[in-house]
Coordinates of N, CA, C and O in Angstrom, one line a residue:
X1 N 7.8 1.3 -10.2 CA 6.6 0.6 -10.4 C 6.9 -0.6 -11.4 O 7.6 -0.4 -12.4
X2 N 6.4 -1.7 -11.1 CA 6.6 -2.9 -11.9 C 5.3 -3.3 -12.6 O 4.2 -3.1 -12.1
X3 N 5.5 -3.7 -13.9 CA 4.3 -4.2 -14.6 C 4.3 -5.7 -14.4 O 5.3 -6.4 -14.4
X4 N 3.0 -6.2 -14.2 CA 2.8 -7.6 -14.0 C 1.7 -8.1 -14.9 O 0.8 -7.4 -15.3
X5 N 1.9 -9.4 -15.4 CA 0.9 -10.0 -16.2 C 0.3 -11.1 -15.3 O 1.0 -11.9 -14.7
X6 N -1.1 -11.1 -15.3 CA -1.8 -12.2 -14.5 C -2.5 -13.0 -15.6 O -3.3 -12.5 -16.4
X7 N -2.2 -14.3 -15.5 CA -2.9 -15.3 -16.4 C -3.9 -16.1 -15.6 O -3.4 -16.7 -14.6
X8 N -5.1 -16.0 -15.9 CA -6.2 -16.8 -15.2 C -6.5 -18.0 -16.1 O -6.6 -18.0 -17.3
X9 N -6.7 -19.2 -15.4 CA -7.2 -20.4 -16.0 C -8.5 -20.8 -15.3 O -8.5 -21.0 -14.1
X10 N -9.5 -20.9 -16.1 CA -10.8 -21.2 -15.5 C -11.2 -22.7 -15.7 O -11.0 -23.3 -16.8
X11 N -11.9 -23.2 -14.7 CA -12.6 -24.5 -14.8 C -13.9 -24.2 -15.6 O -14.4 -23.1 -15.6
X12 N -14.5 -25.2 -16.2 CA -15.8 -25.0 -17.0 C -16.9 -24.4 -16.1 O -17.7 -23.6 -16.6
X13 N -16.9 -24.7 -14.8 CA -17.9 -24.1 -13.9 C -17.9 -22.6 -13.8 O -18.8 -21.9 -13.4
X14 N -16.7 -22.0 -14.2 CA -16.6 -20.5 -14.2 C -17.5 -19.9 -15.2 O -17.9 -18.7 -15.0
X15 N -18.0 -20.6 -16.2 CA -18.9 -20.0 -17.1 C -20.2 -19.6 -16.5 O -20.8 -18.6 -16.9
X16 N -20.7 -20.4 -15.5 CA -21.9 -20.0 -14.7 C -21.7 -18.7 -14.0 O -22.6 -17.9 -13.9
X17 N -20.5 -18.5 -13.4 CA -20.2 -17.3 -12.7 C -20.2 -16.1 -13.7 O -20.7 -15.0 -13.4
X18 N -19.5 -16.3 -14.8 CA -19.5 -15.3 -15.9 C -20.9 -14.9 -16.3 O -21.2 -13.7 -16.7
X19 N -21.8 -15.8 -16.3 CA -23.2 -15.6 -16.8 C -24.1 -14.8 -15.8 O -25.1 -14.3 -16.1
X20 N -23.6 -14.7 -14.5 CA -24.4 -14.0 -13.5 C -24.2 -12.5 -13.7 O -23.1 -12.0 -13.4
X21 N -25.2 -11.8 -14.2 CA -25.1 -10.4 -14.5 C -24.7 -9.5 -13.3 O -23.9 -8.6 -13.5
X22 N -25.2 -9.8 -12.1 CA -24.8 -9.0 -11.0 C -23.3 -9.2 -10.6 O -22.7 -8.2 -10.3
X23 N -22.8 -10.4 -10.7 CA -21.4 -10.6 -10.5 C -20.5 -9.9 -11.6 O -19.5 -9.4 -11.3
X24 N -21.0 -10.0 -12.8 CA -20.3 -9.4 -13.9 C -20.2 -7.9 -13.7 O -19.2 -7.2 -13.9
X25 N -21.4 -7.3 -13.3 CA -21.4 -5.8 -13.1 C -20.5 -5.5 -11.9 O -19.8 -4.4 -12.0
X26 N -20.5 -6.3 -10.9 CA -19.6 -6.0 -9.7 C -18.1 -6.1 -10.2 O -17.3 -5.3 -9.8
X27 N -17.8 -7.1 -11.0 CA -16.5 -7.3 -11.5 C -16.0 -6.1 -12.4 O -14.9 -5.6 -12.2
X28 N -16.9 -5.6 -13.2 CA -16.5 -4.4 -14.1 C -16.4 -3.2 -13.2 O -15.4 -2.4 -13.4
X29 N -17.2 -3.0 -12.2 CA -17.1 -1.9 -11.3 C -15.8 -2.0 -10.5 O -15.1 -1.0 -10.3
X30 N -15.5 -3.2 -10.1 CA -14.2 -3.4 -9.4 C -13.0 -3.0 -10.3 O -12.1 -2.3 -9.8
X31 N -13.0 -3.5 -11.5 CA -11.9 -3.2 -12.4 C -11.8 -1.7 -12.7 O -10.7 -1.1 -12.7
X32 N -12.9 -1.0 -12.8 CA -12.9 0.5 -13.1 C -12.4 1.2 -11.9 O -11.8 2.3 -12.0
X33 N -12.6 0.7 -10.7 CA -12.2 1.4 -9.5 C -10.7 1.1 -9.1 O -10.2 1.6 -8.1
X34 N -10.0 0.4 -10.0 CA -8.6 0.1 -9.7 C -7.7 0.5 -10.9 O -7.5 -0.3 -11.8
X35 N -7.3 1.7 -11.0 CA -6.5 2.2 -12.1 C -5.2 1.5 -12.3 O -4.6 1.5 -13.4
X36 N -4.7 0.7 -11.3 CA -3.5 0.0 -11.5 C -3.7 -1.2 -12.4 O -2.8 -1.8 -12.9
X37 N -5.0 -1.6 -12.6 CA -5.3 -2.6 -13.6 C -5.4 -1.9 -14.9 O -6.4 -1.3 -15.3
X38 N -4.3 -2.0 -15.7 CA -4.2 -1.2 -16.9 C -5.1 -1.7 -18.0 O -5.7 -0.9 -18.8
X39 N -5.2 -3.0 -18.2 CA -6.0 -3.6 -19.2 C -6.3 -5.1 -18.8 O -5.4 -5.7 -18.1
X40 N -7.4 -5.6 -19.2 CA -7.7 -7.0 -18.9 C -8.9 -7.4 -19.7 O -9.5 -6.6 -20.4
X41 N -9.0 -8.7 -19.8 CA -10.1 -9.3 -20.5 C -10.1 -10.8 -20.6 O -9.1 -11.4 -20.2
X42 N -11.2 -11.4 -21.0 CA -11.3 -12.8 -21.1 C -10.5 -13.4 -22.3 O -10.2 -12.8 -23.3
X43 N -10.1 -14.7 -22.1 CA -9.4 -15.4 -23.1 C -10.2 -16.6 -23.6 O -10.9 -17.2 -22.8
X44 N -10.2 -16.8 -24.9 CA -10.8 -18.0 -25.5 C -9.8 -18.7 -26.4 O -8.9 -18.0 -27.0
X45 N -10.0 -20.0 -26.6 CA -9.1 -20.7 -27.5 C -9.2 -20.3 -28.9 O -8.3 -20.4 -29.7
X46 N -10.5 -19.8 -29.3 CA -10.7 -19.4 -30.7 C -12.0 -18.5 -30.6 O -12.6 -18.4 -29.6
X47 N -12.3 -17.8 -31.7 CA -13.3 -16.8 -31.7 C -14.7 -17.3 -31.3 O -15.5 -16.6 -30.7
X48 N -15.0 -18.5 -31.7 CA -16.4 -19.1 -31.5 C -16.4 -20.1 -30.4 O -17.2 -21.0 -30.4
X49 N -15.6 -19.9 -29.4 CA -15.5 -20.9 -28.3 C -15.8 -20.1 -27.0 O -15.9 -18.9 -26.9
X50 N -16.0 -20.9 -25.9 CA -16.3 -20.3 -24.6 C -15.0 -19.8 -23.9 O -13.9 -20.2 -24.3
X51 N -15.2 -18.8 -23.0 CA -14.0 -18.3 -22.2 C -13.4 -19.4 -21.4 O -14.1 -20.3 -20.9
X52 N -12.1 -19.4 -21.3 CA -11.4 -20.4 -20.6 C -10.4 -19.8 -19.6 O -9.7 -20.5 -18.8
X53 N -10.4 -18.4 -19.5 CA -9.5 -17.7 -18.6 C -9.5 -16.2 -18.9 O -10.4 -15.7 -19.5
X54 N -8.5 -15.6 -18.4 CA -8.4 -14.1 -18.6 C -6.9 -13.7 -18.5 O -6.1 -14.5 -18.1
X55 N -6.7 -12.4 -18.9 CA -5.4 -11.8 -18.8 C -5.5 -10.4 -18.3 O -6.4 -9.7 -18.7
X56 N -4.7 -10.1 -17.3 CA -4.6 -8.7 -16.8 C -3.2 -8.2 -16.9 O -2.2 -9.0 -16.7
X57 N -3.0 -6.9 -17.2 CA -1.7 -6.3 -17.0 C -1.9 -5.2 -15.9 O -2.8 -4.4 -16.0
X58 N -1.1 -5.3 -14.9 CA -1.2 -4.5 -13.7 C 0.1 -3.8 -13.4 O 1.2 -4.3 -13.6
X59 N 0.0 -2.6 -13.0 CA 1.2 -1.9 -12.4 C 1.1 -1.8 -10.9 O 0.1 -1.3 -10.4
X60 N 2.1 -2.3 -10.2 CA 2.1 -2.3 -8.8 C 3.5 -2.5 -8.3 O 4.4 -3.0 -9.0
X61 N 3.7 -2.0 -7.1 CA 5.1 -2.1 -6.5 C 5.5 -3.5 -6.1 O 6.6 -4.0 -6.4
X62 N 4.5 -4.3 -5.6 CA 4.8 -5.6 -5.1 C 3.9 -6.7 -5.6 O 2.7 -6.4 -5.9
X63 N 4.4 -7.9 -5.7 CA 3.6 -9.0 -6.2 C 2.4 -9.2 -5.2 O 1.3 -9.6 -5.7
X64 N 2.6 -9.0 -4.0 CA 1.5 -9.2 -3.0 C 0.3 -8.2 -3.3 O -0.8 -8.6 -3.1
X65 N 0.6 -7.0 -3.8 CA -0.5 -6.1 -4.2 C -1.3 -6.6 -5.3 O -2.5 -6.5 -5.4
X66 N -0.6 -7.3 -6.3 CA -1.3 -7.9 -7.4 C -2.2 -9.1 -6.9 O -3.3 -9.2 -7.3
X67 N -1.6 -9.9 -6.1 CA -2.4 -11.0 -5.6 C -3.6 -10.5 -4.8 O -4.7 -11.1 -5.0
X68 N -3.5 -9.5 -4.0 CA -4.7 -8.9 -3.3 C -5.7 -8.4 -4.3 O -6.9 -8.7 -4.1
X69 N -5.3 -7.7 -5.3 CA -6.2 -7.2 -6.4 C -7.0 -8.4 -7.0 O -8.2 -8.3 -7.2
X70 N -6.3 -9.5 -7.3 CA -6.9 -10.7 -7.9 C -7.9 -11.3 -6.9 O -9.1 -11.5 -7.2
X71 N -7.5 -11.5 -5.7 CA -8.3 -12.2 -4.7 C -9.6 -11.4 -4.3 O -10.6 -12.0 -3.8
X72 N -9.5 -10.1 -4.4 CA -10.7 -9.3 -4.0 C -11.7 -9.0 -5.1 O -12.7 -8.5 -4.9
X73 N -11.3 -9.5 -6.3 CA -12.2 -9.3 -7.5 C -13.4 -10.2 -7.3 O -13.3 -11.4 -7.0
X74 N -14.6 -9.7 -7.5 CA -15.9 -10.5 -7.4 C -15.9 -11.7 -8.3 O -16.6 -12.7 -8.0
X75 N -15.1 -11.7 -9.4 CA -15.1 -12.8 -10.3 C -14.1 -13.9 -9.8 O -14.0 -15.0 -10.4
X76 N -13.3 -13.6 -8.8 CA -12.3 -14.6 -8.4 C -13.1 -15.6 -7.4 O -13.5 -15.3 -6.3
X77 N -13.2 -16.8 -7.9 CA -13.8 -17.9 -7.2 C -12.8 -19.0 -7.2 O -12.5 -19.7 -8.2
X78 N -12.1 -19.2 -6.0 CA -10.9 -20.0 -6.0 C -11.0 -21.4 -6.5 O -10.1 -22.0 -7.1
X79 N -12.2 -22.0 -6.2 CA -12.4 -23.4 -6.7 C -12.6 -23.5 -8.2 O -12.5 -24.6 -8.7
X80 N -12.8 -22.4 -8.9 CA -13.1 -22.5 -10.3 C -12.1 -21.7 -11.1 O -12.1 -21.7 -12.4
X81 N -11.2 -20.9 -10.5 CA -10.2 -20.1 -11.2 C -8.9 -20.1 -10.5 O -8.8 -19.7 -9.4
X82 N -7.9 -20.4 -11.3 CA -6.5 -20.4 -10.8 C -5.8 -19.2 -11.6 O -6.3 -18.8 -12.6
X83 N -4.7 -18.8 -11.0 CA -4.0 -17.7 -11.6 C -2.5 -17.8 -11.4 O -2.0 -18.4 -10.4
X84 N -1.7 -17.2 -12.3 CA -0.3 -17.1 -12.1 C 0.1 -15.6 -12.4 O -0.5 -15.0 -13.2
X85 N 1.1 -15.2 -11.6 CA 1.5 -13.8 -11.8 C 3.0 -13.8 -12.2 O 3.8 -14.5 -11.7
X86 N 3.2 -12.9 -13.3 CA 4.6 -12.8 -13.8 C 4.9 -11.3 -13.9 O 4.1 -10.5 -14.2
X87 N 6.2 -11.0 -13.7 CA 6.6 -9.7 -14.1 C 6.6 -9.6 -15.6 O 6.8 -10.6 -16.3
X88 N 6.3 -8.4 -16.1 CA 6.2 -8.2 -17.6 C 6.9 -7.0 -18.1 O 6.8 -5.9 -17.4
X89 N 7.6 -7.1 -19.1 CA 8.2 -6.0 -19.8 C 7.9 -5.9 -21.2 O 7.8 -7.0 -21.9
X90 N 7.7 -4.8 -21.7 CA 7.3 -4.5 -23.1 C 8.5 -4.5 -24.0 O 9.5 -3.8 -23.7
X91 N 8.5 -5.2 -25.1 CA 9.7 -5.3 -26.0 C 10.0 -3.9 -26.6 O 11.1 -3.6 -26.8
X92 N 9.0 -3.2 -27.0 CA 9.2 -1.9 -27.7 C 8.8 -0.8 -26.6 O 7.8 -0.1 -26.8
X93 N 9.6 -0.7 -25.6 CA 9.3 0.1 -24.5 C 9.1 1.6 -24.8 O 8.4 2.3 -24.2
X94 N 9.8 2.0 -25.9 CA 9.7 3.4 -26.3 C 8.4 3.7 -27.1 O 8.2 4.9 -27.4
X95 N 7.6 2.7 -27.4 CA 6.4 2.9 -28.2 C 5.1 2.8 -27.3 O 5.1 1.9 -26.4
X96 N 4.2 3.6 -27.5 CA 2.9 3.5 -26.8 C 2.0 2.6 -27.6 O 1.8 2.7 -28.8
X97 N 1.3 1.7 -26.8 CA 0.3 0.8 -27.4 C -1.1 1.3 -27.0 O -1.3 1.5 -25.8
X98 N -1.9 1.5 -28.0 CA -3.3 1.8 -27.7 C -4.2 0.7 -28.2 O -4.1 0.4 -29.4
X99 N -5.0 0.2 -27.4 CA -5.9 -0.9 -27.8 C -7.4 -0.4 -27.9 O -7.8 0.4 -27.2

């Protein structure tokens, strides 16, 4: 199993999508239904600024599986959100991180 980091970059219009409670609820339900999505969350340039993207850490066999996971997420709106997928390895592999 490979670990993958997904970096999302949002257009300003994505803030309207984030504000839609039904889409947010669907997004959270989607994330909860996919245990391969180990951790994820929104990114901001600073604590008092708007979201500008997101980060996911995913365990999957193939890059294509990660791309499908991204594209089927209710928060993925292609015209307002771009993403990049990278393989990811933890520097302190022998230590467990709890957030």
